[in-house]
Short mmCIF file of C-alpha atoms in Angstrom, two decimals:
data_model
loop_
_atom_site.label_atom_id
_atom_site.label_comp_id
_atom_site.label_asym_id
_atom_site.label_seq_id
_atom_site.Cartn_x
_atom_site.Cartn_y
_atom_site.Cartn_z
CA MET J 257 133.25 108.99 111.07
CA SER J 258 130.87 111.19 113.03
CA TRP J 259 130.05 114.84 112.45
CA GLN J 260 131.76 115.67 115.73
CA GLN J 261 135.02 114.08 114.53
CA VAL J 262 135.20 116.10 111.29
CA SER J 263 133.93 119.45 112.60
CA ARG J 264 136.32 122.33 113.12
CA GLN J 265 136.07 125.35 115.32
CA PHE J 266 134.96 128.81 114.21
CA PRO J 267 136.09 130.55 112.03
CA ALA J 268 137.29 127.55 109.98
CA THR J 269 133.72 126.31 110.19
CA ARG J 270 131.02 128.84 109.47
CA MET J 271 127.68 127.03 109.40
CA ARG J 272 125.98 130.11 107.97
CA ARG J 273 127.95 129.91 104.74
CA MET J 274 125.59 127.26 103.38
CA ARG J 275 122.55 129.23 104.54
CA ARG J 276 123.57 132.46 102.80
CA ASP J 277 121.95 131.88 99.39
CA ASP J 278 118.84 130.16 98.16
CA PHE J 279 120.76 127.81 95.85
CA SER J 280 122.94 126.39 98.64
CA ARG J 281 120.02 126.11 101.05
CA ARG J 282 118.20 124.10 98.40
CA LEU J 283 121.20 121.89 97.67
CA MET J 284 121.58 120.80 101.29
CA ARG J 285 117.87 120.58 102.14
CA GLU J 286 117.32 117.28 103.93
CA THR J 287 113.53 117.04 103.62
CA THR J 288 111.63 117.68 100.40
CA PHE J 289 107.86 118.10 100.54
CA THR J 290 105.81 117.54 97.35
CA PRO J 291 102.17 116.83 96.37
CA ASP J 292 103.10 113.14 96.39
CA ASP J 293 103.11 113.36 100.20
CA LEU J 294 99.47 114.46 100.46
CA ILE J 295 96.17 112.74 101.10
CA TYR J 296 93.03 114.89 101.09
CA PRO J 297 90.30 113.95 103.59
CA VAL J 298 86.76 114.84 102.45
CA PHE J 299 83.38 114.77 104.20
CA VAL J 300 80.64 113.36 101.96
CA LEU J 301 76.94 114.32 102.12
CA GLU J 302 73.77 112.81 100.74
CA GLY J 303 71.94 114.69 97.99
CA SER J 304 72.93 116.62 94.90
CA ASN J 305 74.68 119.98 94.61
CA GLN J 306 74.95 120.11 98.39
CA ARG J 307 77.71 122.02 100.14
CA GLU J 308 77.75 122.68 103.88
CA ALA J 309 80.47 124.62 105.65
CA VAL J 310 81.98 123.04 108.76
CA ALA J 311 81.81 125.91 111.25
CA SER J 312 84.74 124.71 113.36
CA MET J 313 86.94 124.11 110.29
CA PRO J 314 87.07 127.32 108.20
CA GLY J 315 87.46 126.53 104.53
CA VAL J 316 86.29 122.91 104.86
CA ASP J 317 82.92 121.86 103.44
CA ARG J 318 80.80 118.76 103.47
CA LEU J 319 80.14 117.84 99.84
CA SER J 320 77.56 115.76 98.01
CA ILE J 321 79.01 113.17 95.64
CA ASP J 322 78.64 115.34 92.50
CA LEU J 323 80.61 118.17 94.10
CA LEU J 324 83.08 115.65 95.52
CA LEU J 325 83.90 114.61 91.96
CA GLU J 326 84.63 118.21 90.99
CA GLU J 327 86.93 118.57 93.99
CA ALA J 328 88.64 115.29 93.15
CA LYS J 329 89.37 116.41 89.59
CA LEU J 330 91.02 119.57 90.90
CA LEU J 331 93.12 117.60 93.39
CA HIS J 332 94.08 115.16 90.67
CA SER J 333 95.21 118.00 88.41
CA LEU J 334 97.40 119.29 91.25
CA GLY J 335 99.13 115.93 91.60
CA VAL J 336 97.58 114.82 94.90
CA PRO J 337 97.61 111.00 94.70
CA ALA J 338 94.78 110.02 97.06
CA MET J 339 91.64 111.09 98.87
CA ALA J 340 90.16 109.75 102.11
CA LEU J 341 86.36 109.64 102.36
CA PHE J 342 84.34 110.26 105.53
CA PRO J 343 80.56 109.94 105.19
CA VAL J 344 78.10 112.19 107.02
CA THR J 345 75.40 109.70 107.96
CA PRO J 346 71.82 111.00 108.26
CA ALA J 347 70.38 110.61 111.77
CA GLU J 348 67.67 108.26 110.54
CA ALA J 349 70.30 105.84 109.18
CA LYS J 350 72.12 105.50 112.50
CA SER J 351 71.45 102.54 114.78
CA GLU J 352 72.78 100.67 117.80
CA ASP J 353 74.26 97.96 115.57
CA ALA J 354 75.66 100.33 112.90
CA ARG J 355 74.22 98.23 110.09
CA GLU J 356 74.38 101.17 107.66
CA ALA J 357 78.17 100.87 107.80
CA PHE J 358 78.13 97.84 105.48
CA ASN J 359 75.15 98.78 103.30
CA PRO J 360 76.36 98.12 99.73
CA ASP J 361 74.29 101.13 98.62
CA GLY J 362 75.45 103.32 101.50
CA LEU J 363 76.84 106.81 101.05
CA ALA J 364 80.50 105.80 101.38
CA GLN J 365 80.10 102.87 99.01
CA ARG J 366 78.36 105.00 96.37
CA ALA J 367 80.98 107.71 96.71
CA VAL J 368 83.75 105.17 96.12
CA LYS J 369 82.10 103.83 92.98
CA GLU J 370 81.49 107.29 91.53
CA LEU J 371 85.01 108.46 92.32
CA LYS J 372 86.71 105.42 90.83
CA ASN J 373 84.53 105.63 87.71
CA ALA J 374 85.43 109.28 87.22
CA LEU J 375 89.11 109.07 88.18
CA PRO J 376 90.35 105.48 88.04
CA ASP J 377 93.93 106.40 88.98
CA MET J 378 93.01 108.54 91.99
CA GLY J 379 93.68 106.53 95.13
CA VAL J 380 90.55 106.13 97.27
CA ILE J 381 90.89 105.46 100.99
CA THR J 382 87.88 104.62 103.14
CA ASP J 383 87.44 104.92 106.88
CA VAL J 384 86.57 101.63 108.59
CA ALA J 385 84.96 102.58 111.90
CA LEU J 386 81.44 102.66 113.26
CA ASP J 387 81.14 106.05 114.98
CA PRO J 388 79.43 107.77 111.99
CA PHE J 389 76.79 105.03 112.06
CA THR J 390 76.03 104.46 115.76
CA THR J 391 73.39 106.30 117.74
CA HIS J 392 75.81 106.56 120.66
CA GLY J 393 78.82 107.90 118.71
CA GLN J 394 81.24 105.18 119.78
CA ASP J 395 83.49 103.38 117.28
CA GLY J 396 81.98 100.01 118.09
CA LEU J 397 79.04 98.08 119.47
CA ILE J 398 78.32 98.60 123.17
CA ASP J 399 77.02 96.32 125.91
CA ASP J 400 74.41 97.24 128.54
CA SER J 401 76.98 99.14 130.58
CA GLY J 402 78.10 101.23 127.60
CA TYR J 403 81.42 99.42 127.21
CA VAL J 404 82.60 99.01 123.61
CA MET J 405 82.77 95.29 122.86
CA ASN J 406 85.83 94.22 120.90
CA ASP J 407 85.09 90.96 119.08
CA GLU J 408 81.49 91.83 118.23
CA THR J 409 82.68 95.14 116.79
CA VAL J 410 85.35 93.44 114.69
CA GLU J 411 82.68 91.30 113.02
CA VAL J 412 80.91 94.45 111.81
CA LEU J 413 84.16 96.13 110.78
CA VAL J 414 84.95 93.16 108.56
CA LYS J 415 81.59 93.51 106.83
CA GLN J 416 82.21 97.23 106.40
CA ALA J 417 85.70 96.73 104.94
CA LEU J 418 84.42 94.09 102.51
CA SER J 419 81.66 96.41 101.32
CA HIS J 420 84.24 99.14 100.65
CA ALA J 421 86.52 96.76 98.78
CA ALA J 422 83.60 95.51 96.69
CA ALA J 423 82.77 99.12 95.80
CA GLY J 424 86.31 99.61 94.52
CA ALA J 425 88.22 101.19 97.40
CA ASP J 426 91.96 100.97 96.92
CA VAL J 427 92.71 101.23 100.64
CA VAL J 428 90.59 100.41 103.68
CA ALA J 429 91.67 102.20 106.83
CA PRO J 430 90.48 100.71 110.13
CA SER J 431 90.53 103.63 112.58
CA ASP J 432 88.63 101.95 115.41
CA MET J 433 91.52 100.63 117.55
CA MET J 434 89.87 97.29 118.26
CA ASP J 435 92.24 94.43 119.03
CA GLY J 436 92.77 91.91 116.22
CA ARG J 437 90.79 93.76 113.58
CA ILE J 438 93.64 93.93 111.05
CA ASP J 439 94.06 90.16 111.06
CA SER J 440 90.30 89.66 110.61
CA VAL J 441 90.00 92.23 107.83
CA ARG J 442 93.04 90.88 105.99
CA GLU J 443 91.77 87.30 106.18
CA ALA J 444 88.34 88.36 104.92
CA LEU J 445 89.75 90.39 102.04
CA GLU J 446 91.90 87.48 100.93
CA SER J 447 89.06 84.99 101.17
CA GLU J 448 86.79 87.24 99.07
CA GLY J 449 89.43 87.74 96.38
CA HIS J 450 90.33 91.33 97.25
CA ILE J 451 94.02 90.50 97.24
CA HIS J 452 95.07 93.96 96.01
CA THR J 453 93.13 95.97 98.59
CA ARG J 454 95.58 97.68 100.89
CA ILE J 455 95.12 98.19 104.62
CA LEU J 456 96.12 101.45 106.23
CA ALA J 457 95.94 100.68 109.93
CA TYR J 458 95.38 103.48 112.40
CA SER J 459 97.85 101.72 114.65
CA ALA J 460 98.69 104.55 117.05
CA LYS J 461 95.46 106.50 117.39
CA TYR J 462 95.42 108.45 120.61
CA ALA J 463 92.44 109.43 122.75
CA SER J 464 93.09 113.02 121.83
CA SER J 465 91.19 116.23 122.49
CA TYR J 466 92.18 117.46 119.01
CA TYR J 467 89.35 115.55 117.29
CA GLY J 468 86.46 117.85 118.22
CA PRO J 469 85.95 119.60 114.85
CA PHE J 470 86.02 116.27 113.00
CA ARG J 471 83.23 114.92 115.17
CA ASP J 472 81.23 118.03 114.37
CA ALA J 473 81.89 117.51 110.67
CA VAL J 474 80.66 113.89 110.54
CA GLY J 475 77.83 114.47 112.99
CA SER J 476 78.99 112.14 115.76
CA ALA J 477 79.73 114.79 118.42
CA ALA J 478 76.12 115.08 119.56
CA ASN J 479 75.74 111.30 119.69
CA LEU J 480 78.89 110.87 121.76
CA GLY J 481 77.87 113.66 124.14
CA ALA J 482 79.85 113.49 127.36
CA GLY J 483 81.20 110.05 126.45
CA ASN J 484 84.84 109.32 125.69
CA LYS J 485 86.97 106.72 123.93
CA TYR J 486 89.58 106.06 126.60
CA THR J 487 88.95 102.31 126.74
CA TYR J 488 90.15 101.69 123.19
CA GLN J 489 92.15 104.67 121.91
CA GLN J 490 95.66 105.13 123.32
CA ASP J 491 96.63 107.18 126.35
CA PRO J 492 98.46 110.34 125.17
CA ALA J 493 101.03 109.73 127.92
CA ASN J 494 102.25 106.46 126.35
CA SER J 495 104.92 105.90 123.72
CA ASP J 496 106.13 102.29 124.07
CA GLU J 497 102.53 101.11 123.77
CA ALA J 498 102.38 102.64 120.29
CA LEU J 499 105.29 100.49 119.14
CA HIS J 500 103.53 97.40 120.43
CA GLU J 501 100.35 98.35 118.56
CA VAL J 502 102.25 99.01 115.33
CA ALA J 503 104.13 95.74 115.57
CA LEU J 504 100.90 93.80 116.01
CA ASP J 505 99.20 95.49 113.05
CA ILE J 506 102.14 94.87 110.73
CA GLU J 507 102.25 91.24 111.80
CA GLU J 508 98.51 90.92 111.19
CA GLY J 509 98.78 92.17 107.61
CA ALA J 510 98.74 95.98 107.53
CA ASP J 511 100.43 97.48 104.48
CA MET J 512 100.74 100.92 106.06
CA VAL J 513 100.43 102.31 109.57
CA MET J 514 99.03 105.60 110.81
CA ILE J 515 99.85 107.88 113.72
CA LYS J 516 97.07 110.23 114.80
CA PRO J 517 97.17 113.17 115.69
CA GLY J 518 100.16 114.68 113.93
CA MET J 519 102.32 117.48 115.29
CA PRO J 520 101.86 116.76 119.04
CA TYR J 521 102.96 113.16 118.35
CA LEU J 522 106.01 113.57 116.11
CA ASP J 523 108.12 111.68 118.64
CA ILE J 524 105.89 108.67 117.97
CA VAL J 525 106.29 109.12 114.21
CA ARG J 526 110.06 109.08 114.53
CA ARG J 527 110.10 106.04 116.82
CA VAL J 528 107.75 104.09 114.55
CA LYS J 529 109.68 104.88 111.38
CA GLU J 530 113.04 104.06 112.92
CA SER J 531 111.75 100.87 114.56
CA PHE J 532 109.87 99.34 111.63
CA ALA J 533 110.86 101.18 108.41
CA ALA J 534 107.31 100.50 107.24
CA PRO J 535 105.17 102.91 105.18
CA THR J 536 104.19 105.40 107.88
CA PHE J 537 101.39 107.93 107.58
CA VAL J 538 100.27 110.80 109.77
CA TYR J 539 96.86 112.42 110.17
CA GLN J 540 97.12 116.16 110.76
CA VAL J 541 93.77 116.22 112.49
CA SER J 542 90.88 118.66 112.57
CA GLY J 543 91.97 120.37 115.77
CA GLU J 544 95.41 121.07 114.35
CA TYR J 545 93.83 122.51 111.22
CA ALA J 546 91.36 124.62 113.21
CA MET J 547 94.12 126.12 115.38
CA HIS J 548 96.21 127.09 112.37
CA MET J 549 93.22 128.60 110.60
CA ALA J 550 92.02 130.54 113.65
CA ALA J 551 95.46 132.06 114.18
CA ALA J 552 95.78 132.92 110.49
CA GLN J 553 92.33 134.50 110.30
CA ASN J 554 93.12 136.63 113.33
CA GLY J 555 96.36 137.79 111.74
CA TRP J 556 98.47 136.18 114.45
CA LEU J 557 100.32 133.87 112.05
CA ASP J 558 101.11 133.74 108.34
CA GLY J 559 98.68 130.98 107.38
CA ASP J 560 100.43 129.64 104.28
CA ALA J 561 103.85 129.79 105.93
CA VAL J 562 102.89 127.87 109.06
CA MET J 563 100.89 125.39 106.98
CA MET J 564 103.90 124.51 104.86
CA GLU J 565 106.20 124.48 107.86
CA SER J 566 103.93 122.12 109.77
CA LEU J 567 103.65 119.70 106.84
CA THR J 568 107.39 119.75 106.22
CA CYS J 569 108.02 119.02 109.90
CA ILE J 570 105.69 116.02 109.80
CA LYS J 571 107.53 114.73 106.74
CA ARG J 572 110.90 115.38 108.44
CA ALA J 573 109.81 113.29 111.43
CA GLY J 574 109.45 110.25 109.17
CA ALA J 575 106.02 110.41 107.55
CA ASP J 576 105.69 108.94 104.07
CA GLY J 577 102.31 110.58 103.58
CA ILE J 578 100.11 113.09 105.40
CA LEU J 579 96.33 113.23 105.62
CA THR J 580 95.62 116.92 105.91
CA TYR J 581 92.77 119.33 105.28
CA PHE J 582 95.45 121.64 103.90
CA ALA J 583 96.17 119.28 101.00
CA ARG J 584 94.51 121.37 98.30
CA ARG J 585 96.05 124.67 99.40
CA ALA J 586 99.46 123.09 99.90
CA ALA J 587 99.34 121.53 96.44
CA GLU J 588 98.34 124.87 94.93
CA LEU J 589 101.27 126.60 96.59
CA LEU J 590 103.68 123.92 95.45
CA ALA J 591 102.38 124.30 91.88
CA GLU J 592 102.92 128.06 92.06
CA GLN J 593 106.46 127.57 93.35
CA ALA J 594 107.20 125.13 90.52
CA GLY J 595 106.14 127.81 88.05
#
């Protein structure tokens, strides 16, 4: 029986009755947001005791591994289950072929080892993409015309994913949008005995203008320059294409799928969750964070309130987990509310 069939006209039905008091609002709340829904993305620096503010992301810092461990312990104490690591590669380590991406002693690999040694039960997610390591800022290897080559890039991504798994990463997250990379990474992980390493596939990653602050944070903005990623990331105008991409990645062996960005793409989140019922994650990206923070710092919005509202809305749309730079603050607020 549908809601329309059982509903009665006013005043027999007063929808506001259930909204009158806190207890009844809580009892009928359809979406519950907890620290279990959070993943904290962190930018990792070389060196010791190094902290650099990201100018376009107020409140977000690049951290050396020792300070990363301190941050991780705080997040762990707040109940946040996982962190996602994004290395800031020194200019001298970047190259056309992105070979630093699979260096077993690279920054990301060392950060994984240190984090897992310090907090074995903290989930560690690593980014599998080449843009932090290329001199041109693209997510893959390029030919003479500047076009990002698919199959040649996948070969390097496989090496990168294997190096992360060998370092102890719980989850590798290909964010490159190359065709067939999930199948290749899954096959390689299985053949090397990494049968428990999960794959979080950035299956519906759009060629969005909301990524600018992130590129500043990892140092790829200057390398990319006036370039773009339209030939491999999805057109923001497309929705059906996202379902095709998700279906392919699940078939190829992805354990989880990602939609990126977040709030402007909640229709995609809902379609993906309803179509596949697979573990579905959302990245509330740097541009979304920067807009919220700018409005809050100018007094135009209540920062904490809109933060929690935005995260709850992403969860309501169907997300099982949310990568967000607000993770620490959100977890702190939830702890305060729990008393």
